[in-house]
């Protein structure tokens, strides 16, 4: 880039290469999704169709009791999106689409989980300021929400008794020979000296991120491993639209129906793990 001194780049980035960690931002959502699938296949959870209130008991007593784990995975929970309010310095319902468009800027709060659990259902049939289009919100509409994924992390914690990092280390990272670390918030009563940010911020190398995609290329059975996560991986690979915290796109955008779909994770500022099972290619 012209006009920027090389010393500025060195000050910003230092000596970084292929062995350096990068953060995943929202790519981490897809890792949380697979951990949900692993928890099901390991017997910690029943099914993605189970009510989330089986684990988030704060929701048992009201209309949130009908929210399924799958609706959280698909970003169709019906709960309002949460944003950080710079006026009150607290988390609350997003006031605009601009604030809500990336899922809600939770990251400025010391406790990024409590507000996600305590938020209400969105009022159906009404215009909402956090929607892109000027149409009334209807229950079950897709609303990209970081809070939905934060709650998934808490479901894993309550179901397994292990925080996100420990569970991932034992059941995923160690098996695919991946070294990764998850960010936490600063909640003093959180899961483990803070709540793990299930919706973002998993740090690893590009090569190790590729191993996650390779697991999907292999159909959920890692090389030399006896354990299989084939059932959940197959559900992800069968997606034709956003679901289970994964994105999809058709190689030929003009083709209907699409006969070559690529499954991908997407993170802020251009992070991707693109999984092309037809050609056995993972692009990071």
CSV table of C-alpha atoms in Angstrom, one decimal:
chain,number,residue,atom,x,y,z
A,1,UNK,CA,0.0,0.0,0.0
A,2,UNK,CA,1.5,3.3,-1.0
A,3,UNK,CA,1.8,6.2,1.5
A,4,UNK,CA,2.3,4.0,4.5
A,5,UNK,CA,5.8,3.6,5.9
A,6,UNK,CA,7.1,0.1,6.4
A,7,UNK,CA,7.8,0.9,10.0
A,8,UNK,CA,4.1,1.4,10.6
A,9,UNK,CA,3.3,-2.1,9.3
A,10,UNK,CA,6.1,-3.6,11.5
A,11,UNK,CA,4.7,-1.8,14.5
A,12,UNK,CA,1.2,-3.1,13.8
A,13,UNK,CA,2.1,-6.7,12.8
A,14,UNK,CA,5.6,-7.5,13.7
A,15,UNK,CA,7.3,-10.6,12.4
A,16,UNK,CA,4.3,-12.8,11.5
A,17,UNK,CA,4.3,-15.9,9.3
A,18,UNK,CA,2.4,-19.2,8.7
A,19,UNK,CA,3.2,-20.3,12.3
A,20,UNK,CA,1.5,-17.3,13.9
A,21,UNK,CA,-1.9,-17.4,15.5
A,22,UNK,CA,-4.7,-15.5,13.9
A,23,UNK,CA,-8.2,-15.0,15.5
A,24,UNK,CA,-11.2,-16.5,13.8
A,25,UNK,CA,-13.9,-14.0,14.8
A,26,UNK,CA,-17.2,-15.5,13.7
A,27,UNK,CA,-15.6,-18.6,12.2
A,28,UNK,CA,-15.7,-19.8,15.8
A,29,UNK,CA,-19.5,-20.1,15.6
A,30,UNK,CA,-19.1,-23.1,13.3
A,31,UNK,CA,-16.7,-24.7,15.9
A,32,UNK,CA,-19.3,-24.2,18.6
A,33,UNK,CA,-21.8,-25.9,16.3
A,34,UNK,CA,-19.7,-29.0,15.8
A,35,UNK,CA,-19.1,-29.2,19.5
A,36,UNK,CA,-22.9,-29.3,19.9
A,37,UNK,CA,-22.9,-32.2,17.5
A,38,UNK,CA,-20.1,-33.9,19.3
A,39,UNK,CA,-21.9,-33.5,22.6
A,40,UNK,CA,-25.0,-35.2,21.1
A,41,UNK,CA,-22.9,-38.1,19.7
A,42,UNK,CA,-21.1,-38.5,23.1
A,43,UNK,CA,-24.4,-38.6,25.0
A,44,UNK,CA,-24.2,-35.3,26.8
A,45,UNK,CA,-27.1,-33.8,24.8
A,46,UNK,CA,-30.2,-35.6,23.5
A,47,UNK,CA,-30.9,-33.9,20.1
A,48,UNK,CA,-30.7,-30.5,18.5
A,49,UNK,CA,-34.5,-30.6,18.5
A,50,UNK,CA,-34.7,-30.7,22.3
A,51,UNK,CA,-35.9,-27.5,24.1
A,52,UNK,CA,-32.9,-25.3,25.1
A,53,UNK,CA,-34.8,-24.8,28.4
A,54,UNK,CA,-33.7,-28.3,29.4
A,55,UNK,CA,-30.4,-26.7,30.1
A,56,UNK,CA,-31.2,-22.9,30.3
A,57,UNK,CA,-33.7,-23.3,33.1
A,58,UNK,CA,-34.3,-19.6,33.2
A,59,UNK,CA,-36.5,-20.1,30.1
A,60,UNK,CA,-38.7,-22.8,31.5
A,61,UNK,CA,-41.4,-20.4,33.0
A,62,UNK,CA,-42.3,-18.4,29.9
A,63,UNK,CA,-42.6,-18.5,26.1
A,64,UNK,CA,-38.9,-19.0,25.7
A,65,UNK,CA,-39.5,-22.6,26.8
A,66,UNK,CA,-40.4,-23.4,23.2
A,67,UNK,CA,-37.0,-22.4,21.8
A,68,UNK,CA,-35.1,-25.5,20.5
A,69,UNK,CA,-31.4,-25.9,20.3
A,70,UNK,CA,-31.7,-26.1,16.5
A,71,UNK,CA,-33.4,-22.7,16.4
A,72,UNK,CA,-30.4,-21.2,18.2
A,73,UNK,CA,-28.1,-23.0,15.8
A,74,UNK,CA,-30.1,-21.6,12.8
A,75,UNK,CA,-30.3,-18.1,14.2
A,76,UNK,CA,-34.1,-18.3,14.4
A,77,UNK,CA,-34.5,-18.3,18.1
A,78,UNK,CA,-37.1,-15.5,18.1
A,79,UNK,CA,-35.1,-13.6,20.8
A,80,UNK,CA,-34.1,-10.0,20.3
A,81,UNK,CA,-30.5,-9.2,19.3
A,82,UNK,CA,-28.4,-7.6,21.9
A,83,UNK,CA,-26.0,-4.7,21.5
A,84,UNK,CA,-23.7,-2.6,23.7
A,85,UNK,CA,-25.1,0.8,24.5
A,86,UNK,CA,-22.4,3.4,24.8
A,87,UNK,CA,-24.7,5.7,26.7
A,88,UNK,CA,-25.6,3.3,29.5
A,89,UNK,CA,-22.4,1.2,29.1
A,90,UNK,CA,-24.7,-1.9,29.3
A,91,UNK,CA,-26.0,-4.5,27.0
A,92,UNK,CA,-29.6,-4.2,25.7
A,93,UNK,CA,-31.8,-4.7,22.7
A,94,UNK,CA,-30.1,-3.4,19.6
A,95,UNK,CA,-31.5,0.0,18.5
A,96,UNK,CA,-30.6,-0.1,14.8
A,97,UNK,CA,-29.8,-2.5,12.0
A,98,UNK,CA,-26.3,-0.9,11.8
A,99,UNK,CA,-25.6,-2.0,15.4
A,100,UNK,CA,-27.2,-5.5,14.9
A,101,UNK,CA,-25.9,-6.3,11.5
A,102,UNK,CA,-22.8,-8.2,12.7
A,103,UNK,CA,-24.7,-10.0,15.4
A,104,UNK,CA,-24.5,-7.3,18.1
A,105,UNK,CA,-21.4,-5.8,19.5
A,106,UNK,CA,-21.2,-7.7,22.8
A,107,UNK,CA,-17.5,-7.6,23.0
A,108,UNK,CA,-17.3,-4.3,24.9
A,109,UNK,CA,-19.2,-5.8,27.9
A,110,UNK,CA,-17.4,-7.5,30.8
A,111,UNK,CA,-20.3,-10.0,31.1
A,112,UNK,CA,-21.3,-11.1,27.6
A,113,UNK,CA,-23.6,-14.0,28.6
A,114,UNK,CA,-26.1,-12.8,31.2
A,115,UNK,CA,-27.9,-10.4,28.9
A,116,UNK,CA,-28.0,-13.1,26.2
A,117,UNK,CA,-29.9,-15.4,28.6
A,118,UNK,CA,-32.1,-12.7,30.1
A,119,UNK,CA,-33.3,-11.1,26.8
A,120,UNK,CA,-37.0,-11.4,25.8
A,121,UNK,CA,-38.7,-12.7,22.8
A,122,UNK,CA,-39.1,-10.3,19.9
A,123,UNK,CA,-42.7,-9.0,19.4
A,124,UNK,CA,-44.0,-10.7,16.2
A,125,UNK,CA,-46.0,-8.7,13.7
A,126,UNK,CA,-44.3,-5.4,14.5
A,127,UNK,CA,-41.6,-3.4,12.8
A,128,UNK,CA,-38.3,-3.7,14.6
A,129,UNK,CA,-35.4,-1.2,14.4
A,130,UNK,CA,-32.8,-3.9,14.2
A,131,UNK,CA,-34.2,-5.5,11.0
A,132,UNK,CA,-32.7,-4.7,7.6
A,133,UNK,CA,-36.0,-4.5,5.7
A,134,UNK,CA,-39.0,-2.4,6.5
A,135,UNK,CA,-41.2,-5.4,7.1
A,136,UNK,CA,-42.8,-6.7,10.3
A,137,UNK,CA,-40.8,-9.3,12.2
A,138,UNK,CA,-42.3,-12.8,12.3
A,139,UNK,CA,-41.4,-15.5,14.8
A,140,UNK,CA,-38.8,-17.8,13.2
A,141,UNK,CA,-37.3,-15.2,10.9
A,142,UNK,CA,-33.6,-15.4,10.4
A,143,UNK,CA,-31.8,-12.8,12.7
A,144,UNK,CA,-28.0,-13.2,12.9
A,145,UNK,CA,-27.3,-13.0,16.6
A,146,UNK,CA,-24.0,-13.4,18.5
A,147,UNK,CA,-26.2,-14.0,21.6
A,148,UNK,CA,-27.7,-17.1,20.1
A,149,UNK,CA,-24.2,-18.7,19.9
A,150,UNK,CA,-23.2,-17.4,23.4
A,151,UNK,CA,-26.2,-19.4,24.7
A,152,UNK,CA,-25.1,-22.5,22.9
A,153,UNK,CA,-21.8,-22.2,24.7
A,154,UNK,CA,-23.6,-22.1,28.0
A,155,UNK,CA,-25.7,-25.1,27.0
A,156,UNK,CA,-22.5,-27.1,26.4
A,157,UNK,CA,-21.1,-25.9,29.7
A,158,UNK,CA,-24.3,-27.0,31.7
A,159,UNK,CA,-24.7,-30.2,29.8
A,160,UNK,CA,-21.1,-31.4,30.0
A,161,UNK,CA,-19.8,-29.7,33.2
A,162,UNK,CA,-16.8,-28.6,31.1
A,163,UNK,CA,-16.2,-25.1,29.7
A,164,UNK,CA,-15.9,-24.6,25.9
A,165,UNK,CA,-12.1,-24.8,25.9
A,166,UNK,CA,-11.8,-27.9,28.0
A,167,UNK,CA,-14.5,-29.7,26.1
A,168,UNK,CA,-13.0,-28.7,22.7
A,169,UNK,CA,-9.5,-29.8,23.8
A,170,UNK,CA,-10.7,-33.2,24.8
A,171,UNK,CA,-13.2,-34.0,22.1
A,172,UNK,CA,-12.0,-32.1,19.0
A,173,UNK,CA,-8.7,-30.3,19.1
A,174,UNK,CA,-6.7,-33.2,20.5
A,175,UNK,CA,-8.2,-35.5,17.9
A,176,UNK,CA,-7.4,-33.5,14.9
A,177,UNK,CA,-4.0,-32.3,16.3
A,178,UNK,CA,-5.1,-28.7,16.4
A,179,UNK,CA,-3.8,-26.1,18.9
A,180,UNK,CA,-6.3,-23.4,19.6
A,181,UNK,CA,-7.4,-21.0,22.4
A,182,UNK,CA,-10.7,-19.3,23.0
A,183,UNK,CA,-11.2,-15.8,24.3
A,184,UNK,CA,-13.2,-15.1,27.5
A,185,UNK,CA,-15.1,-12.1,28.9
A,186,UNK,CA,-14.4,-10.7,32.3
A,187,UNK,CA,-17.4,-11.9,34.2
A,188,UNK,CA,-16.2,-12.8,37.7
A,189,UNK,CA,-18.9,-15.5,38.1
A,190,UNK,CA,-18.5,-16.9,34.6
A,191,UNK,CA,-17.8,-20.4,33.4
A,192,UNK,CA,-14.1,-20.4,34.0
A,193,UNK,CA,-12.6,-17.0,35.2
A,194,UNK,CA,-15.0,-15.5,32.6
A,195,UNK,CA,-17.4,-16.8,30.0
A,196,UNK,CA,-16.0,-18.3,26.8
A,197,UNK,CA,-17.0,-16.3,23.7
A,198,UNK,CA,-18.7,-19.1,21.8
A,199,UNK,CA,-19.7,-16.7,19.0
A,200,UNK,CA,-16.2,-15.6,18.1
A,201,UNK,CA,-12.5,-15.3,18.9
A,202,UNK,CA,-10.8,-18.7,18.6
A,203,UNK,CA,-7.1,-18.3,17.9
A,204,UNK,CA,-5.1,-20.7,15.9
A,205,UNK,CA,-2.9,-21.0,12.8
A,206,UNK,CA,-4.2,-21.1,9.3
A,207,UNK,CA,-2.9,-24.6,8.9
A,208,UNK,CA,-4.7,-25.8,12.0
A,209,UNK,CA,-7.9,-24.1,10.9
A,210,UNK,CA,-7.7,-26.1,7.7
A,211,UNK,CA,-7.7,-29.3,9.8
A,212,UNK,CA,-11.3,-28.4,10.9
A,213,UNK,CA,-12.3,-28.3,7.2
A,214,UNK,CA,-10.4,-31.5,6.5
A,215,UNK,CA,-12.5,-33.3,9.2
A,216,UNK,CA,-15.6,-32.4,7.1
A,217,UNK,CA,-13.9,-33.6,3.9
A,218,UNK,CA,-13.4,-36.9,5.7
A,219,UNK,CA,-17.1,-37.1,6.6
A,220,UNK,CA,-16.5,-36.6,10.3
A,221,UNK,CA,-14.1,-39.5,10.9
A,222,UNK,CA,-10.5,-38.3,11.5
A,223,UNK,CA,-7.5,-40.2,10.1
A,224,UNK,CA,-6.6,-43.0,12.5
A,225,UNK,CA,-9.5,-42.2,14.9
A,226,UNK,CA,-12.2,-44.7,15.9
A,227,UNK,CA,-14.7,-42.1,17.0
A,228,UNK,CA,-17.0,-40.7,14.3
A,229,UNK,CA,-19.1,-37.5,14.2
A,230,UNK,CA,-20.5,-38.6,10.8
A,231,UNK,CA,-24.2,-37.9,11.6
A,232,UNK,CA,-23.8,-34.3,12.5
A,233,UNK,CA,-21.2,-33.6,9.8
A,234,UNK,CA,-23.6,-35.1,7.3
A,235,UNK,CA,-26.3,-32.7,8.4
A,236,UNK,CA,-23.9,-29.7,7.9
A,237,UNK,CA,-22.8,-30.9,4.5
A,238,UNK,CA,-26.4,-31.3,3.3
A,239,UNK,CA,-27.2,-27.6,4.0
A,240,UNK,CA,-28.3,-25.5,1.0
A,241,UNK,CA,-28.8,-22.3,3.0
A,242,UNK,CA,-27.5,-20.8,6.3
A,243,UNK,CA,-28.0,-23.3,9.1
A,244,UNK,CA,-26.2,-24.9,12.1
A,245,UNK,CA,-23.9,-21.9,12.2
A,246,UNK,CA,-22.5,-22.5,8.7
A,247,UNK,CA,-22.9,-20.5,5.5
A,248,UNK,CA,-23.3,-21.9,2.0
A,249,UNK,CA,-22.9,-20.7,-1.5
A,250,UNK,CA,-23.5,-22.2,-4.9
A,251,UNK,CA,-20.5,-22.4,-7.2
A,252,UNK,CA,-22.7,-21.3,-10.1
A,253,UNK,CA,-24.9,-18.6,-8.8
A,254,UNK,CA,-27.2,-18.7,-11.8
A,255,UNK,CA,-27.9,-22.4,-11.4
A,256,UNK,CA,-31.3,-23.5,-9.9
A,257,UNK,CA,-31.3,-25.9,-8.2
A,258,UNK,CA,-27.7,-25.8,-7.2
A,259,UNK,CA,-25.7,-29.0,-7.8
A,260,UNK,CA,-22.4,-27.9,-6.3
A,261,UNK,CA,-22.7,-26.2,-2.9
A,262,UNK,CA,-19.7,-25.1,-0.9
A,263,UNK,CA,-20.0,-25.0,2.9
A,264,UNK,CA,-18.1,-22.3,4.6
A,265,UNK,CA,-17.4,-20.6,7.9
A,266,UNK,CA,-17.2,-16.8,7.8
A,267,UNK,CA,-15.4,-14.4,10.2
A,268,UNK,CA,-15.2,-10.6,10.4
A,269,UNK,CA,-12.6,-9.0,8.1
A,270,UNK,CA,-12.3,-11.9,5.7
A,271,UNK,CA,-11.7,-15.1,7.6
A,272,UNK,CA,-13.0,-18.3,5.9
A,273,UNK,CA,-12.7,-22.0,6.0
A,274,UNK,CA,-14.3,-23.1,2.7
A,275,UNK,CA,-15.2,-26.8,2.3
A,276,UNK,CA,-15.6,-28.2,-1.2
A,277,UNK,CA,-16.4,-31.9,-0.7
A,278,UNK,CA,-17.0,-32.4,-4.5
A,279,UNK,CA,-13.3,-31.6,-5.2
A,280,UNK,CA,-11.8,-32.6,-1.8
A,281,UNK,CA,-10.5,-29.0,-1.3
A,282,UNK,CA,-10.3,-26.9,1.9
A,283,UNK,CA,-9.4,-23.2,1.4
A,284,UNK,CA,-8.5,-21.1,4.4
